[in-house]
Amino acid sequence: MHLPTVLSVVFAAAGVTAQLNDLAVAAGLKYFGTCGSEGNINSDTTYRNILNNKSEFGQLVPENGQKWDATEPSRGQFSYSSGDIVAGVAKTNGQLLRCHTLVWYSQLPSWVSGGSWTRTTLQSVIETHINNVMGHYKGQCYAWDVVNEAVADDGTWRPSVFLSTFNTDYFAIAFKAAKAADPNTKLYYNDYNLEYNGAKTDKALELVKIVQAAGAPIDGVGFQGHLIVGSTPSRSSLATVLKRFTALGVQVAYTELDIRHSSLPASSSALVTQANDFANVVGSCLDVAPGCVGVTIWGFTDKYSWIPQTFPGQGAALLYDSNFSKKPAWTSVSSVLAAKATNPPAVSTTLRTSTITSAPAVPTTTSKAAVTTTSAASGAQQTHWGQCGGSGWSGPTACQSPYTCQVLNPYYSQCL
């Protein structure tokens, strides 16, 4: 019996499918989601069919359609044709909608970024924009990224028309306006490179405290998770930084996760390292749940990724390749979720995975050694994370030292 068949039996008995969102929910998260590429939803049937699969992606976010340049390209002239594409898909499929983004220095129309403003006039512009955009999507969004990327990479406040006009007062202005526009949605600050727990992370913590001290509502912090293969922090390090924010009384989530290869094509060992990195990120969210509510990947297929255009020569950062085939990283993510979902009381939060597809098992270390795929008859030993027993299993039943084969359920044993 192939492994997908085995785990399909296990999950079916529990009312769970071996797909990412169903596994994430069974493991204690609110969702596993992806952004939707507005330009490809109606032109690529394969892409659309995967995006439609609620068991795989239970939450969607518009990649670009809700940003300021798309929703209010001219002052007072609002357009929702692009933003409604992904929102419509989510509504049709019964998927959660995560909305992105309201106040950001980038993708900002020139009439805002180049305007001559007083505090009074720009505050009116911000409040009008937020009220209209959030009003249009009122009741549809589980969460909104209210302020995006307000911290520079060196840990200072990022220069923008908002900072030059208000200093940091625009944080509270935006969050208060957002709460007034839709009282029932979760309000987030969202940024990248917070994962490294450095000066930028410290400044983001300061931002949360500034908003709270101003009496403005802030519900969460989004860790974008635009990471690099081989340079991703460990699972425990990531959990530590997530907990710095949950200690302030806000929830956290990974909101734009991708882990890019710095050179292409990626070698087989680099694919293993990428899989490890993805597992560590998702695992850290599990370790902090329910404070960490979910994971959103920034696109699911390498065919439609923003990275090659932004970082020439880099890419292949997602869970599906350009032909919509699942990569080892998909296996590692599904595995770390399955290990939690199939038998939560028996699995420590430090354990990693069970394997869900017929792709090779992925080790939890940063070793770049190829994964063993030989049969039990050859005397092979399974690597960490690999399946080592279960109903119909004909592969290795011994584990590489120091790991031992542990029974997770009657159908599945794993090297842990």
PDB file of C-alpha atoms in Angstrom, residues 149-413:
ATOM      1  CA  GLU A 149       6.393  47.388   6.502  1.00  0.00           C
ATOM      2  CA  ALA A 150       6.789  50.506   8.616  1.00  0.00           C
ATOM      3  CA  VAL A 151      10.205  49.400   9.895  1.00  0.00           C
ATOM      4  CA  ALA A 152      13.353  49.666   7.772  1.00  0.00           C
ATOM      5  CA  ASP A 153      15.844  46.827   7.551  1.00  0.00           C
ATOM      6  CA  ASP A 154      18.279  48.611   9.882  1.00  0.00           C
ATOM      7  CA  GLY A 155      15.701  48.835  12.662  1.00  0.00           C
ATOM      8  CA  THR A 156      14.759  52.486  12.159  1.00  0.00           C
ATOM      9  CA  TRP A 157      11.366  53.769  11.103  1.00  0.00           C
ATOM     10  CA  ARG A 158      10.976  53.430   7.346  1.00  0.00           C
ATOM     11  CA  PRO A 159      10.834  56.792   5.527  1.00  0.00           C
ATOM     12  CA  SER A 160       7.465  57.487   3.911  1.00  0.00           C
ATOM     13  CA  VAL A 161       4.995  60.278   3.353  1.00  0.00           C
ATOM     14  CA  PHE A 162       3.197  58.991   6.436  1.00  0.00           C
ATOM     15  CA  LEU A 163       6.243  59.121   8.698  1.00  0.00           C
ATOM     16  CA  SER A 164       7.327  62.555   7.457  1.00  0.00           C
ATOM     17  CA  THR A 165       3.848  63.950   8.124  1.00  0.00           C
ATOM     18  CA  PHE A 166       2.910  62.241  11.397  1.00  0.00           C
ATOM     19  CA  ASN A 167       6.059  60.645  12.779  1.00  0.00           C
ATOM     20  CA  THR A 168       4.728  57.441  14.383  1.00  0.00           C
ATOM     21  CA  ASP A 169       1.261  58.847  15.074  1.00  0.00           C
ATOM     22  CA  TYR A 170      -0.011  57.389  11.810  1.00  0.00           C
ATOM     23  CA  PHE A 171       0.070  53.881  13.306  1.00  0.00           C
ATOM     24  CA  ALA A 172      -2.697  54.635  15.779  1.00  0.00           C
ATOM     25  CA  ILE A 173      -4.605  56.758  13.245  1.00  0.00           C
ATOM     26  CA  ALA A 174      -4.748  53.813  10.854  1.00  0.00           C
ATOM     27  CA  PHE A 175      -5.684  51.193  13.445  1.00  0.00           C
ATOM     28  CA  LYS A 176      -8.409  53.362  14.960  1.00  0.00           C
ATOM     29  CA  ALA A 177      -9.867  54.044  11.520  1.00  0.00           C
ATOM     30  CA  ALA A 178      -9.767  50.337  10.701  1.00  0.00           C
ATOM     31  CA  LYS A 179     -11.590  49.403  13.890  1.00  0.00           C
ATOM     32  CA  ALA A 180     -14.295  51.953  13.136  1.00  0.00           C
ATOM     33  CA  ALA A 181     -14.689  50.671   9.577  1.00  0.00           C
ATOM     34  CA  ASP A 182     -15.059  46.978  10.486  1.00  0.00           C
ATOM     35  CA  PRO A 183     -15.168  46.236  14.227  1.00  0.00           C
ATOM     36  CA  ASN A 184     -15.184  42.468  13.772  1.00  0.00           C
ATOM     37  CA  THR A 185     -12.051  41.843  11.717  1.00  0.00           C
ATOM     38  CA  LYS A 186      -8.599  41.164  13.166  1.00  0.00           C
ATOM     39  CA  LEU A 187      -6.214  44.095  12.703  1.00  0.00           C
ATOM     40  CA  TYR A 188      -2.562  43.327  11.949  1.00  0.00           C
ATOM     41  CA  TYR A 189       0.801  44.931  11.591  1.00  0.00           C
ATOM     42  CA  ASN A 190       2.694  43.060   8.850  1.00  0.00           C
ATOM     43  CA  ASP A 191       6.435  43.004   8.024  1.00  0.00           C
ATOM     44  CA  TYR A 192       9.329  40.922   6.720  1.00  0.00           C
ATOM     45  CA  ASN A 193      12.635  39.897   8.353  1.00  0.00           C
ATOM     46  CA  LEU A 194      11.087  39.908  11.803  1.00  0.00           C
ATOM     47  CA  GLU A 195      12.028  36.227  11.922  1.00  0.00           C
ATOM     48  CA  TYR A 196      15.689  36.974  12.652  1.00  0.00           C
ATOM     49  CA  ASN A 197      14.998  38.537  16.064  1.00  0.00           C
ATOM     50  CA  GLY A 198      17.265  41.521  15.516  1.00  0.00           C
ATOM     51  CA  ALA A 199      16.933  45.305  15.543  1.00  0.00           C
ATOM     52  CA  LYS A 200      14.025  45.219  13.107  1.00  0.00           C
ATOM     53  CA  THR A 201      12.159  42.810  15.359  1.00  0.00           C
ATOM     54  CA  ASP A 202      12.784  45.052  18.357  1.00  0.00           C
ATOM     55  CA  LYS A 203      11.359  48.030  16.454  1.00  0.00           C
ATOM     56  CA  ALA A 204       8.256  46.080  15.465  1.00  0.00           C
ATOM     57  CA  LEU A 205       7.708  45.265  19.125  1.00  0.00           C
ATOM     58  CA  GLU A 206       8.002  48.973  19.838  1.00  0.00           C
ATOM     59  CA  LEU A 207       5.387  49.660  17.167  1.00  0.00           C
ATOM     60  CA  VAL A 208       2.927  47.311  18.830  1.00  0.00           C
ATOM     61  CA  LYS A 209       3.509  49.032  22.174  1.00  0.00           C
ATOM     62  CA  ILE A 210       3.051  52.481  20.574  1.00  0.00           C
ATOM     63  CA  VAL A 211      -0.306  51.459  19.131  1.00  0.00           C
ATOM     64  CA  GLN A 212      -1.430  49.927  22.402  1.00  0.00           C
ATOM     65  CA  ALA A 213      -0.293  52.949  24.427  1.00  0.00           C
ATOM     66  CA  ALA A 214      -2.332  55.190  22.122  1.00  0.00           C
ATOM     67  CA  GLY A 215      -5.438  53.205  22.986  1.00  0.00           C
ATOM     68  CA  ALA A 216      -5.739  51.876  19.443  1.00  0.00           C
ATOM     69  CA  PRO A 217      -6.746  48.294  18.724  1.00  0.00           C
ATOM     70  CA  ILE A 218      -4.147  45.869  17.329  1.00  0.00           C
ATOM     71  CA  ASP A 219      -4.910  42.165  17.231  1.00  0.00           C
ATOM     72  CA  GLY A 220      -1.945  40.595  15.489  1.00  0.00           C
ATOM     73  CA  VAL A 221       1.474  40.759  13.898  1.00  0.00           C
ATOM     74  CA  GLY A 222       2.156  39.136  10.553  1.00  0.00           C
ATOM     75  CA  PHE A 223       5.552  37.581   9.927  1.00  0.00           C
ATOM     76  CA  GLN A 224       5.844  37.689   6.166  1.00  0.00           C
ATOM     77  CA  GLY A 225       8.457  34.945   6.028  1.00  0.00           C
ATOM     78  CA  HIS A 226      10.287  35.841   2.810  1.00  0.00           C
ATOM     79  CA  LEU A 227      13.261  33.635   3.634  1.00  0.00           C
ATOM     80  CA  ILE A 228      16.300  32.069   1.952  1.00  0.00           C
ATOM     81  CA  VAL A 229      17.136  28.382   1.749  1.00  0.00           C
ATOM     82  CA  GLY A 230      19.826  27.518   4.264  1.00  0.00           C
ATOM     83  CA  SER A 231      19.507  30.826   6.117  1.00  0.00           C
ATOM     84  CA  THR A 232      16.177  30.220   7.800  1.00  0.00           C
ATOM     85  CA  PRO A 233      16.286  30.286  11.622  1.00  0.00           C
ATOM     86  CA  SER A 234      15.705  27.071  13.536  1.00  0.00           C
ATOM     87  CA  ARG A 235      12.282  26.006  14.699  1.00  0.00           C
ATOM     88  CA  SER A 236      13.050  26.864  18.320  1.00  0.00           C
ATOM     89  CA  SER A 237      14.502  30.274  17.390  1.00  0.00           C
ATOM     90  CA  LEU A 238      11.423  31.098  15.340  1.00  0.00           C
ATOM     91  CA  ALA A 239       9.115  30.047  18.164  1.00  0.00           C
ATOM     92  CA  THR A 240      11.070  32.271  20.540  1.00  0.00           C
ATOM     93  CA  VAL A 241      10.564  35.367  18.427  1.00  0.00           C
ATOM     94  CA  LEU A 242       6.870  34.603  17.870  1.00  0.00           C
ATOM     95  CA  LYS A 243       6.434  34.407  21.637  1.00  0.00           C
ATOM     96  CA  ARG A 244       7.957  37.867  22.086  1.00  0.00           C
ATOM     97  CA  PHE A 245       4.864  39.219  20.336  1.00  0.00           C
ATOM     98  CA  THR A 246       2.249  36.928  21.849  1.00  0.00           C
ATOM     99  CA  ALA A 247       3.573  38.078  25.235  1.00  0.00           C
ATOM    100  CA  LEU A 248       2.188  41.504  24.317  1.00  0.00           C
ATOM    101  CA  GLY A 249      -1.295  40.045  23.968  1.00  0.00           C
ATOM    102  CA  VAL A 250      -1.435  39.877  20.166  1.00  0.00           C
ATOM    103  CA  GLN A 251      -1.725  36.844  17.928  1.00  0.00           C
ATOM    104  CA  VAL A 252       0.836  36.065  15.255  1.00  0.00           C
ATOM    105  CA  ALA A 253       0.766  34.385  11.849  1.00  0.00           C
ATOM    106  CA  TYR A 254       3.053  33.696   8.933  1.00  0.00           C
ATOM    107  CA  THR A 255       1.468  35.785   6.223  1.00  0.00           C
ATOM    108  CA  GLU A 256       3.587  35.621   3.038  1.00  0.00           C
ATOM    109  CA  LEU A 257       5.812  32.576   3.395  1.00  0.00           C
ATOM    110  CA  ASP A 258       8.239  31.619   0.650  1.00  0.00           C
ATOM    111  CA  ILE A 259      11.775  30.268   0.937  1.00  0.00           C
ATOM    112  CA  ARG A 260      13.842  30.972  -2.146  1.00  0.00           C
ATOM    113  CA  HIS A 261      16.915  29.300  -3.537  1.00  0.00           C
ATOM    114  CA  SER A 262      19.734  31.808  -4.001  1.00  0.00           C
ATOM    115  CA  SER A 263      20.910  30.010  -7.150  1.00  0.00           C
ATOM    116  CA  LEU A 264      19.078  27.948  -9.753  1.00  0.00           C
ATOM    117  CA  PRO A 265      18.500  25.232 -10.680  1.00  0.00           C
ATOM    118  CA  ALA A 266      18.227  23.877  -7.169  1.00  0.00           C
ATOM    119  CA  SER A 267      20.177  20.707  -6.434  1.00  0.00           C
ATOM    120  CA  SER A 268      18.549  17.712  -4.765  1.00  0.00           C
ATOM    121  CA  SER A 269      20.347  18.559  -1.525  1.00  0.00           C
ATOM    122  CA  ALA A 270      19.114  22.158  -1.740  1.00  0.00           C
ATOM    123  CA  LEU A 271      15.555  20.866  -2.113  1.00  0.00           C
ATOM    124  CA  VAL A 272      16.029  18.857   1.080  1.00  0.00           C
ATOM    125  CA  THR A 273      17.318  21.927   2.895  1.00  0.00           C
ATOM    126  CA  GLN A 274      14.370  23.950   1.618  1.00  0.00           C
ATOM    127  CA  ALA A 275      12.032  21.245   2.909  1.00  0.00           C
ATOM    128  CA  ASN A 276      13.694  21.387   6.318  1.00  0.00           C
ATOM    129  CA  ASP A 277      13.331  25.163   6.387  1.00  0.00           C
ATOM    130  CA  PHE A 278       9.632  25.049   5.536  1.00  0.00           C
ATOM    131  CA  ALA A 279       9.054  22.416   8.217  1.00  0.00           C
ATOM    132  CA  ASN A 280      10.821  24.549  10.810  1.00  0.00           C
ATOM    133  CA  VAL A 281       8.680  27.584  10.004  1.00  0.00           C
ATOM    134  CA  VAL A 282       5.400  25.700  10.080  1.00  0.00           C
ATOM    135  CA  GLY A 283       6.526  23.769  13.145  1.00  0.00           C
ATOM    136  CA  SER A 284       7.273  26.976  15.008  1.00  0.00           C
ATOM    137  CA  CYS A 285       3.712  28.137  14.432  1.00  0.00           C
ATOM    138  CA  LEU A 286       2.418  24.843  15.788  1.00  0.00           C
ATOM    139  CA  ASP A 287       4.656  25.266  18.829  1.00  0.00           C
ATOM    140  CA  VAL A 288       3.125  28.676  19.585  1.00  0.00           C
ATOM    141  CA  ALA A 289      -0.502  27.821  18.722  1.00  0.00           C
ATOM    142  CA  PRO A 290      -3.066  29.018  19.541  1.00  0.00           C
ATOM    143  CA  GLY A 291      -1.058  32.234  19.713  1.00  0.00           C
ATOM    144  CA  CYS A 292       0.093  31.542  16.171  1.00  0.00           C
ATOM    145  CA  VAL A 293      -3.106  31.127  14.203  1.00  0.00           C
ATOM    146  CA  GLY A 294      -1.999  30.048  10.737  1.00  0.00           C
ATOM    147  CA  VAL A 295       0.349  30.007   7.794  1.00  0.00           C
ATOM    148  CA  THR A 296      -0.102  31.699   4.422  1.00  0.00           C
ATOM    149  CA  ILE A 297       2.313  30.981   1.585  1.00  0.00           C
ATOM    150  CA  TRP A 298       2.884  33.748  -0.938  1.00  0.00           C
ATOM    151  CA  GLY A 299       1.665  31.750  -3.905  1.00  0.00           C
ATOM    152  CA  PHE A 300       1.823  27.985  -4.128  1.00  0.00           C
ATOM    153  CA  THR A 301       3.449  27.351  -7.511  1.00  0.00           C
ATOM    154  CA  ASP A 302       6.839  28.455  -8.812  1.00  0.00           C
ATOM    155  CA  LYS A 303       5.094  29.171 -12.107  1.00  0.00           C
ATOM    156  CA  TYR A 304       3.618  32.360 -10.683  1.00  0.00           C
ATOM    157  CA  SER A 305       6.041  33.749  -8.107  1.00  0.00           C
ATOM    158  CA  TRP A 306       7.108  37.345  -7.602  1.00  0.00           C
ATOM    159  CA  ILE A 307      10.662  36.368  -6.705  1.00  0.00           C
ATOM    160  CA  PRO A 308      12.410  35.897 -10.098  1.00  0.00           C
ATOM    161  CA  GLN A 309      11.423  39.385 -11.157  1.00  0.00           C
ATOM    162  CA  THR A 310      12.560  40.907  -7.859  1.00  0.00           C
ATOM    163  CA  PHE A 311      15.634  38.746  -7.242  1.00  0.00           C
ATOM    164  CA  PRO A 312      17.018  37.738 -10.661  1.00  0.00           C
ATOM    165  CA  GLY A 313      18.613  34.310 -10.677  1.00  0.00           C
ATOM    166  CA  GLN A 314      16.784  33.245  -7.509  1.00  0.00           C
ATOM    167  CA  GLY A 315      13.467  31.535  -6.943  1.00  0.00           C
ATOM    168  CA  ALA A 316      11.772  28.113  -6.845  1.00  0.00           C
ATOM    169  CA  ALA A 317      10.531  29.266  -3.450  1.00  0.00           C
ATOM    170  CA  LEU A 318       7.157  27.560  -3.166  1.00  0.00           C
ATOM    171  CA  LEU A 319       5.595  24.162  -2.440  1.00  0.00           C
ATOM    172  CA  TYR A 320       4.626  23.254  -6.011  1.00  0.00           C
ATOM    173  CA  ASP A 321       6.994  23.461  -8.964  1.00  0.00           C
ATOM    174  CA  SER A 322       6.253  25.232 -12.247  1.00  0.00           C
ATOM    175  CA  ASN A 323       4.415  22.145 -13.514  1.00  0.00           C
ATOM    176  CA  PHE A 324       2.170  22.048 -10.435  1.00  0.00           C
ATOM    177  CA  SER A 325       3.950  19.001  -8.991  1.00  0.00           C
ATOM    178  CA  LYS A 326       4.396  18.863  -5.225  1.00  0.00           C
ATOM    179  CA  LYS A 327       7.999  19.367  -4.118  1.00  0.00           C
ATOM    180  CA  PRO A 328       9.817  17.883  -1.097  1.00  0.00           C
ATOM    181  CA  ALA A 329       8.858  21.062   0.758  1.00  0.00           C
ATOM    182  CA  TRP A 330       5.188  20.128   0.379  1.00  0.00           C
ATOM    183  CA  THR A 331       5.983  16.756   1.890  1.00  0.00           C
ATOM    184  CA  SER A 332       7.797  18.308   4.831  1.00  0.00           C
ATOM    185  CA  VAL A 333       4.973  20.766   5.539  1.00  0.00           C
ATOM    186  CA  SER A 334       2.274  18.116   5.302  1.00  0.00           C
ATOM    187  CA  SER A 335       4.404  15.840   7.465  1.00  0.00           C
ATOM    188  CA  VAL A 336       4.955  18.262  10.314  1.00  0.00           C
ATOM    189  CA  LEU A 337       1.226  19.003  10.310  1.00  0.00           C
ATOM    190  CA  ALA A 338       0.319  15.319  10.149  1.00  0.00           C
ATOM    191  CA  ALA A 339       2.574  14.412  13.059  1.00  0.00           C
ATOM    192  CA  LYS A 340       0.593  16.863  15.170  1.00  0.00           C
ATOM    193  CA  ALA A 341      -2.797  16.070  13.635  1.00  0.00           C
ATOM    194  CA  THR A 342      -2.769  12.273  13.694  1.00  0.00           C
ATOM    195  CA  ASN A 343      -1.911  11.827  17.348  1.00  0.00           C
ATOM    196  CA  PRO A 344      -1.463  15.129  19.206  1.00  0.00           C
ATOM    197  CA  PRO A 345      -1.121  13.756  22.770  1.00  0.00           C
ATOM    198  CA  ALA A 346       1.671  11.368  21.775  1.00  0.00           C
ATOM    199  CA  VAL A 347       3.737  13.812  19.730  1.00  0.00           C
ATOM    200  CA  SER A 348       5.947  16.395  21.415  1.00  0.00           C
ATOM    201  CA  THR A 349       5.895  19.897  19.953  1.00  0.00           C
ATOM    202  CA  THR A 350       9.545  19.358  19.113  1.00  0.00           C
ATOM    203  CA  LEU A 351       8.814  16.447  16.790  1.00  0.00           C
ATOM    204  CA  ARG A 352       8.645  17.094  13.154  1.00  0.00           C
ATOM    205  CA  THR A 353       6.812  14.941  10.616  1.00  0.00           C
ATOM    206  CA  SER A 354       5.211  11.942   9.139  1.00  0.00           C
ATOM    207  CA  THR A 355       5.452  11.566   5.381  1.00  0.00           C
ATOM    208  CA  ILE A 356       2.348  12.101   3.308  1.00  0.00           C
ATOM    209  CA  THR A 357       3.256  11.789  -0.343  1.00  0.00           C
ATOM    210  CA  SER A 358       5.351   9.295  -2.204  1.00  0.00           C
ATOM    211  CA  ALA A 359       8.137  11.876  -2.309  1.00  0.00           C
ATOM    212  CA  PRO A 360      11.255  11.043  -0.254  1.00  0.00           C
ATOM    213  CA  ALA A 361      11.158  11.605   3.471  1.00  0.00           C
ATOM    214  CA  VAL A 362      12.936  14.741   4.644  1.00  0.00           C
ATOM    215  CA  PRO A 363      15.300  14.958   7.623  1.00  0.00           C
ATOM    216  CA  THR A 364      14.881  17.656  10.276  1.00  0.00           C
ATOM    217  CA  THR A 365      18.526  18.619  10.404  1.00  0.00           C
ATOM    218  CA  THR A 366      20.241  20.976   8.030  1.00  0.00           C
ATOM    219  CA  SER A 367      22.167  18.084   6.478  1.00  0.00           C
ATOM    220  CA  LYS A 368      22.252  18.202   2.723  1.00  0.00           C
ATOM    221  CA  ALA A 369      22.710  14.449   2.349  1.00  0.00           C
ATOM    222  CA  ALA A 370      20.343  12.714  -0.046  1.00  0.00           C
ATOM    223  CA  VAL A 371      17.416  10.904   1.557  1.00  0.00           C
ATOM    224  CA  THR A 372      17.562   7.098   1.681  1.00  0.00           C
ATOM    225  CA  THR A 373      15.006   5.523  -0.636  1.00  0.00           C
ATOM    226  CA  THR A 374      16.234   1.926  -0.858  1.00  0.00           C
ATOM    227  CA  SER A 375      14.089  -0.978   0.298  1.00  0.00           C
ATOM    228  CA  ALA A 376      14.170  -2.833   3.592  1.00  0.00           C
ATOM    229  CA  ALA A 377      15.558  -5.920   1.877  1.00  0.00           C
ATOM    230  CA  SER A 378      18.817  -4.051   1.237  1.00  0.00           C
ATOM    231  CA  GLY A 379      19.319  -3.442   4.964  1.00  0.00           C
ATOM    232  CA  ALA A 380      18.722   0.302   4.580  1.00  0.00           C
ATOM    233  CA  GLN A 381      17.954   2.446   7.595  1.00  0.00           C
ATOM    234  CA  GLN A 382      15.341   5.166   7.444  1.00  0.00           C
ATOM    235  CA  THR A 383      16.263   8.799   8.064  1.00  0.00           C
ATOM    236  CA  HIS A 384      14.767  11.091  10.712  1.00  0.00           C
ATOM    237  CA  TRP A 385      11.097  11.793   9.838  1.00  0.00           C
ATOM    238  CA  GLY A 386      10.871   8.782   7.552  1.00  0.00           C
ATOM    239  CA  GLN A 387       8.187   6.126   7.746  1.00  0.00           C
ATOM    240  CA  CYS A 388       9.461   2.919   9.340  1.00  0.00           C
ATOM    241  CA  GLY A 389       6.334   0.824   9.747  1.00  0.00           C
ATOM    242  CA  GLY A 390       2.583   0.589   9.496  1.00  0.00           C
ATOM    243  CA  SER A 391      -0.085  -1.297   7.636  1.00  0.00           C
ATOM    244  CA  GLY A 392       1.233  -2.427   4.254  1.00  0.00           C
ATOM    245  CA  TRP A 393       4.643  -0.803   4.775  1.00  0.00           C
ATOM    246  CA  SER A 394       7.442  -2.598   2.882  1.00  0.00           C
ATOM    247  CA  GLY A 395      10.240  -0.065   3.305  1.00  0.00           C
ATOM    248  CA  PRO A 396      12.980   0.251   5.958  1.00  0.00           C
ATOM    249  CA  THR A 397      11.945  -0.657   9.473  1.00  0.00           C
ATOM    250  CA  ALA A 398      15.162   0.415  11.230  1.00  0.00           C
ATOM    251  CA  CYS A 399      16.140   4.054  11.802  1.00  0.00           C
ATOM    252  CA  GLN A 400      19.465   5.793  11.500  1.00  0.00           C
ATOM    253  CA  SER A 401      21.050   6.525  14.896  1.00  0.00           C
ATOM    254  CA  PRO A 402      20.026   8.129  17.197  1.00  0.00           C
ATOM    255  CA  TYR A 403      16.420   7.823  16.016  1.00  0.00           C
ATOM    256  CA  THR A 404      14.029   4.989  16.864  1.00  0.00           C
ATOM    257  CA  CYS A 405      10.927   3.717  15.115  1.00  0.00           C
ATOM    258  CA  GLN A 406       7.898   4.905  17.056  1.00  0.00           C
ATOM    259  CA  VAL A 407       4.303   3.828  16.452  1.00  0.00           C
ATOM    260  CA  LEU A 408       2.064   6.861  15.993  1.00  0.00           C
ATOM    261  CA  ASN A 409      -1.024   4.800  15.164  1.00  0.00           C
ATOM    262  CA  PRO A 410      -1.794   1.325  13.792  1.00  0.00           C
ATOM    263  CA  TYR A 411      -1.185   2.521  10.257  1.00  0.00           C
ATOM    264  CA  TYR A 412       1.948   4.587  10.607  1.00  0.00           C
ATOM    265  CA  SER A 413       5.289   4.467  12.415  1.00  0.00           C
TER     266      SER A 413
END
